[in-house]
Amino acid sequence: MDKTSNRLIIALDVPTIEDVTRIVDTVGDAVDCYKVGMEAFYGLGHTVLAQLASRNKKVFVDLKLHDIPTTVSKTVKALCQFSPAFITLHAAGGVKMLKAAMEEADLWAARTQRPRPKLLAITVLTSLGERDWVEIGYQSPIRESVLRMAVMCKEAGMDGVVAAPQEAAAIRALCGSDFLIVTPGIRLHPERNGDQTRTATPAQALKAGAHYLVIGRPVLSADNPRDEVNHILSSMDEYMEKAKD
């Protein structure tokens, strides 16, 4: 994971296959991995995964699975057939659900002799602020809740978590360097945060200890997505060079 381009994941939150191919073909070899979330997967189905596979792109399947353990484990098994690099589940599903998902992924890998997808747990959505968290019914602050979830996920065998940049450094300290941290809500211009509450610049996220950065709307809405990606990668490269000094 030396190249910064390997650490950037573009979120394909788009409604049509034409949008998918336009973005991927425009960005070209600048990015290796794309996130397929609910909009694209539910709207386009397996077609979007096939399109990415045909272009030799890694896939981050972001469906935030959250159900009883049996249902989630069977869903993980079904998704594994597409050889995604990552699959997300909600940490709120609990230890039994997380362990069932991991066991199914391990069984699939052993049976097929193919690499197992990395399983990542969603902690607290970056669109939620402290007031939102209290309204849902939680009493502890978001940061405390995220850290508790991260430790639980590590103990359950998850490969890592998806968390806001604001919690990344503390997660890294608690869970170690091998525990993956994926941070959404990345903005070159934090003032343009849309419906995201807990955002950060690429440099801030990397400094906090994030392994991978997920960015969507700034690239998807750009007049030239390739130029926007290059700006993001330049910002990441600049930070990495400074960090070496």
Short mmCIF file of C-alpha atoms in Angstrom, two decimals:
data_model
loop_
_atom_site.label_atom_id
_atom_site.label_comp_id
_atom_site.label_asym_id
_atom_site.label_seq_id
_atom_site.Cartn_x
_atom_site.Cartn_y
_atom_site.Cartn_z
CA MET A 1 0.00 0.00 0.00
CA ASP A 2 2.89 2.34 -0.82
CA LYS A 3 1.22 4.29 -3.63
CA THR A 4 -1.32 6.85 -2.48
CA SER A 5 -3.53 5.81 -5.41
CA ASN A 6 -3.93 2.43 -3.69
CA ARG A 7 -5.28 4.20 -0.61
CA LEU A 8 -7.98 6.21 -2.39
CA ILE A 9 -11.42 4.67 -2.97
CA ILE A 10 -13.99 6.42 -5.15
CA ALA A 11 -17.63 6.05 -4.10
CA LEU A 12 -19.79 5.25 -7.14
CA ASP A 13 -23.03 6.66 -5.76
CA VAL A 14 -24.62 7.01 -9.20
CA PRO A 15 -27.93 5.84 -10.72
CA THR A 16 -26.91 4.45 -14.14
CA ILE A 17 -24.34 2.16 -15.73
CA GLU A 18 -23.49 5.01 -18.09
CA ASP A 19 -22.49 7.09 -15.06
CA VAL A 20 -20.40 4.22 -13.73
CA THR A 21 -18.47 3.69 -16.96
CA ARG A 22 -18.03 7.43 -17.51
CA ILE A 23 -16.46 7.95 -14.09
CA VAL A 24 -14.29 4.84 -14.16
CA ASP A 25 -13.06 5.39 -17.71
CA THR A 26 -12.39 9.09 -17.10
CA VAL A 27 -10.42 8.45 -13.91
CA GLY A 28 -8.57 5.61 -15.64
CA ASP A 29 -5.53 4.13 -13.95
CA ALA A 30 -5.37 6.87 -11.30
CA VAL A 31 -7.54 4.79 -8.92
CA ASP A 32 -7.69 1.02 -8.39
CA CYS A 33 -10.72 0.63 -6.11
CA TYR A 34 -14.36 1.76 -6.26
CA LYS A 35 -17.06 1.65 -3.61
CA VAL A 36 -20.43 0.27 -4.70
CA GLY A 37 -23.06 1.35 -2.20
CA MET A 38 -26.80 0.93 -1.90
CA GLU A 39 -27.82 3.27 -4.72
CA ALA A 40 -25.67 1.60 -7.36
CA PHE A 41 -26.07 -1.98 -6.14
CA TYR A 42 -29.83 -1.92 -5.59
CA GLY A 43 -30.45 0.11 -8.72
CA LEU A 44 -28.05 -1.63 -11.10
CA GLY A 45 -27.56 -5.04 -9.52
CA HIS A 46 -24.67 -7.31 -10.42
CA THR A 47 -24.07 -5.39 -13.64
CA VAL A 48 -22.10 -2.71 -11.84
CA LEU A 49 -19.79 -5.33 -10.31
CA ALA A 50 -19.24 -6.92 -13.71
CA GLN A 51 -18.38 -3.55 -15.25
CA LEU A 52 -15.73 -2.92 -12.60
CA ALA A 53 -14.33 -6.44 -12.91
CA SER A 54 -14.03 -6.05 -16.68
CA ARG A 55 -11.86 -2.98 -16.05
CA ASN A 56 -9.69 -4.82 -13.49
CA LYS A 57 -10.88 -2.64 -10.63
CA LYS A 58 -11.16 -3.70 -7.01
CA VAL A 59 -14.63 -3.46 -5.51
CA PHE A 60 -15.66 -2.20 -2.08
CA VAL A 61 -19.20 -3.54 -1.53
CA ASP A 62 -20.75 -1.11 0.93
CA LEU A 63 -24.18 -2.50 1.83
CA LYS A 64 -23.77 -2.07 5.61
CA LEU A 65 -25.22 -5.48 6.37
CA HIS A 66 -27.26 -5.51 9.58
CA ASP A 67 -29.58 -8.42 10.35
CA ILE A 68 -29.68 -11.66 12.31
CA PRO A 69 -26.42 -13.67 12.11
CA THR A 70 -27.76 -16.34 9.74
CA THR A 71 -29.09 -13.82 7.23
CA VAL A 72 -25.90 -11.77 7.25
CA SER A 73 -23.62 -14.81 6.92
CA LYS A 74 -25.61 -16.07 3.92
CA THR A 75 -25.47 -12.62 2.35
CA VAL A 76 -21.70 -12.50 2.79
CA LYS A 77 -21.46 -15.90 1.11
CA ALA A 78 -23.54 -14.63 -1.83
CA LEU A 79 -21.40 -11.50 -2.20
CA CYS A 80 -18.12 -13.43 -2.03
CA GLN A 81 -18.82 -14.97 -5.44
CA PHE A 82 -18.05 -11.55 -6.97
CA SER A 83 -14.61 -11.50 -5.28
CA PRO A 84 -14.94 -8.06 -3.69
CA ALA A 85 -11.94 -6.60 -1.90
CA PHE A 86 -14.10 -5.30 0.95
CA ILE A 87 -17.59 -5.88 2.41
CA THR A 88 -19.15 -3.71 5.10
CA LEU A 89 -21.37 -4.69 8.02
CA HIS A 90 -22.85 -2.64 10.85
CA ALA A 91 -21.02 -3.00 14.16
CA ALA A 92 -24.42 -2.48 15.82
CA GLY A 93 -25.34 -5.99 14.66
CA GLY A 94 -23.26 -7.32 17.55
CA VAL A 95 -20.52 -9.87 18.07
CA LYS A 96 -22.54 -12.94 17.02
CA MET A 97 -23.43 -11.36 13.69
CA LEU A 98 -19.86 -10.22 13.01
CA LYS A 99 -18.37 -13.60 13.88
CA ALA A 100 -20.92 -15.44 11.72
CA ALA A 101 -20.01 -13.22 8.76
CA MET A 102 -16.28 -13.80 9.25
CA GLU A 103 -16.72 -17.57 9.58
CA GLU A 104 -18.70 -17.68 6.32
CA ALA A 105 -16.09 -15.61 4.49
CA ASP A 106 -13.31 -17.88 5.78
CA LEU A 107 -15.22 -20.99 4.67
CA TRP A 108 -15.76 -19.52 1.21
CA ALA A 109 -12.06 -18.69 0.85
CA ALA A 110 -10.99 -22.16 1.98
CA ARG A 111 -13.46 -23.86 -0.35
CA THR A 112 -12.63 -21.79 -3.43
CA GLN A 113 -8.93 -21.15 -2.74
CA ARG A 114 -9.55 -17.47 -3.49
CA PRO A 115 -8.64 -14.47 -1.34
CA ARG A 116 -11.17 -13.66 1.35
CA PRO A 117 -12.68 -10.17 1.18
CA LYS A 118 -11.77 -7.88 4.03
CA LEU A 119 -14.74 -7.44 6.36
CA LEU A 120 -15.15 -3.93 7.73
CA ALA A 121 -17.59 -2.81 10.41
CA ILE A 122 -19.44 0.50 10.22
CA THR A 123 -19.19 2.35 13.54
CA VAL A 124 -21.11 5.66 13.53
CA LEU A 125 -22.18 7.29 10.27
CA THR A 126 -20.27 10.48 9.45
CA SER A 127 -23.58 12.26 8.82
CA LEU A 128 -24.41 12.03 12.55
CA GLY A 129 -23.49 14.71 15.06
CA GLU A 130 -23.73 14.61 18.85
CA ARG A 131 -27.30 15.93 18.88
CA ASP A 132 -28.36 13.27 16.38
CA TRP A 133 -26.69 10.61 18.51
CA VAL A 134 -28.61 11.68 21.61
CA GLU A 135 -31.89 11.78 19.68
CA ILE A 136 -31.36 8.16 18.63
CA GLY A 137 -31.09 7.24 22.29
CA TYR A 138 -27.37 6.87 22.98
CA GLN A 139 -26.07 8.41 26.19
CA SER A 140 -22.33 8.22 25.65
CA PRO A 141 -20.58 10.66 23.25
CA ILE A 142 -19.95 9.54 19.66
CA ARG A 143 -16.21 9.20 20.19
CA GLU A 144 -16.65 6.92 23.20
CA SER A 145 -19.21 4.81 21.33
CA VAL A 146 -16.97 4.48 18.27
CA LEU A 147 -13.98 3.36 20.33
CA ARG A 148 -16.05 0.80 22.18
CA MET A 149 -17.36 -0.54 18.87
CA ALA A 150 -13.87 -0.67 17.35
CA VAL A 151 -12.49 -2.76 20.20
CA MET A 152 -15.50 -5.08 20.01
CA CYS A 153 -14.99 -5.49 16.25
CA LYS A 154 -11.31 -6.32 16.64
CA GLU A 155 -12.13 -8.93 19.29
CA ALA A 156 -14.79 -10.39 16.95
CA GLY A 157 -12.17 -10.86 14.23
CA MET A 158 -13.09 -8.03 11.87
CA ASP A 159 -10.33 -6.78 9.57
CA GLY A 160 -11.13 -3.18 10.42
CA VAL A 161 -13.73 -0.47 10.73
CA VAL A 162 -15.19 2.42 8.80
CA ALA A 163 -14.98 5.50 11.00
CA ALA A 164 -14.76 9.28 10.78
CA PRO A 165 -11.29 10.85 10.67
CA GLN A 166 -11.90 12.40 14.08
CA GLU A 167 -11.82 8.97 15.72
CA ALA A 168 -9.09 7.35 13.59
CA ALA A 169 -6.09 8.17 15.77
CA ALA A 170 -7.70 6.83 18.93
CA ILE A 171 -8.80 3.65 17.11
CA ARG A 172 -5.26 3.17 15.85
CA ALA A 173 -3.89 3.52 19.39
CA LEU A 174 -6.39 1.01 20.79
CA CYS A 175 -6.46 -1.56 17.99
CA GLY A 176 -2.95 -1.51 16.55
CA SER A 177 -1.39 -0.83 13.17
CA ASP A 178 -2.77 -3.91 11.41
CA PHE A 179 -6.41 -3.06 12.13
CA LEU A 180 -7.73 -1.34 9.00
CA ILE A 181 -9.34 2.09 9.25
CA VAL A 182 -11.35 3.39 6.31
CA THR A 183 -12.48 7.00 6.52
CA PRO A 184 -15.35 8.51 4.51
CA GLY A 185 -16.31 12.18 4.60
CA ILE A 186 -13.08 13.28 2.89
CA ARG A 187 -13.14 16.77 1.43
CA LEU A 188 -10.41 18.89 -0.15
CA HIS A 189 -12.61 21.82 0.88
CA PRO A 190 -14.19 20.91 4.28
CA GLU A 191 -16.65 23.80 4.05
CA ARG A 192 -18.37 21.89 1.22
CA ASN A 193 -19.39 19.02 3.44
CA GLY A 194 -22.96 18.47 2.17
CA ASP A 195 -24.81 16.20 4.61
CA GLN A 196 -21.58 14.97 6.20
CA THR A 197 -20.95 16.29 9.71
CA ARG A 198 -17.57 14.82 10.68
CA THR A 199 -15.33 15.53 7.68
CA ALA A 200 -11.60 16.03 7.11
CA THR A 201 -9.09 16.80 4.39
CA PRO A 202 -7.03 13.94 2.92
CA ALA A 203 -3.97 15.06 4.88
CA GLN A 204 -5.90 15.23 8.16
CA ALA A 205 -7.28 11.71 7.65
CA LEU A 206 -3.87 10.24 6.81
CA LYS A 207 -2.29 11.98 9.78
CA ALA A 208 -4.96 10.46 12.03
CA GLY A 209 -3.96 6.98 10.87
CA ALA A 210 -6.44 6.10 8.14
CA HIS A 211 -5.39 3.30 5.78
CA TYR A 212 -7.95 4.12 3.07
CA LEU A 213 -9.87 7.29 2.19
CA VAL A 214 -13.31 7.21 0.57
CA ILE A 215 -14.45 10.17 -1.47
CA GLY A 216 -17.54 10.47 -3.65
CA ARG A 217 -19.39 13.67 -4.43
CA PRO A 218 -16.35 15.94 -4.94
CA VAL A 219 -15.22 13.57 -7.72
CA LEU A 220 -18.65 12.65 -9.11
CA SER A 221 -19.79 16.26 -9.39
CA ALA A 222 -16.52 17.61 -10.82
CA ASP A 223 -16.42 18.90 -14.39
CA ASN A 224 -13.35 16.71 -14.85
CA PRO A 225 -13.29 13.78 -12.38
CA ARG A 226 -9.71 12.85 -13.36
CA ASP A 227 -8.45 16.33 -12.48
CA GLU A 228 -10.25 16.21 -9.13
CA VAL A 229 -8.73 12.81 -8.37
CA ASN A 230 -5.28 14.12 -9.29
CA HIS A 231 -5.75 17.06 -6.90
CA ILE A 232 -6.70 14.66 -4.10
CA LEU A 233 -3.75 12.38 -4.82
CA SER A 234 -1.39 15.38 -4.92
CA SER A 235 -2.67 16.43 -1.50
CA MET A 236 -2.07 12.91 -0.18
CA ASP A 237 1.41 12.73 -1.75
CA GLU A 238 2.31 16.10 -0.25
CA TYR A 239 1.38 14.91 3.20
CA MET A 240 3.23 11.61 2.82
CA GLU A 241 6.40 13.41 1.74
CA LYS A 242 6.21 15.77 4.72
CA ALA A 243 5.59 12.82 7.05
CA LYS A 244 8.91 11.28 5.95
CA ASP A 245 10.86 14.33 7.10
#
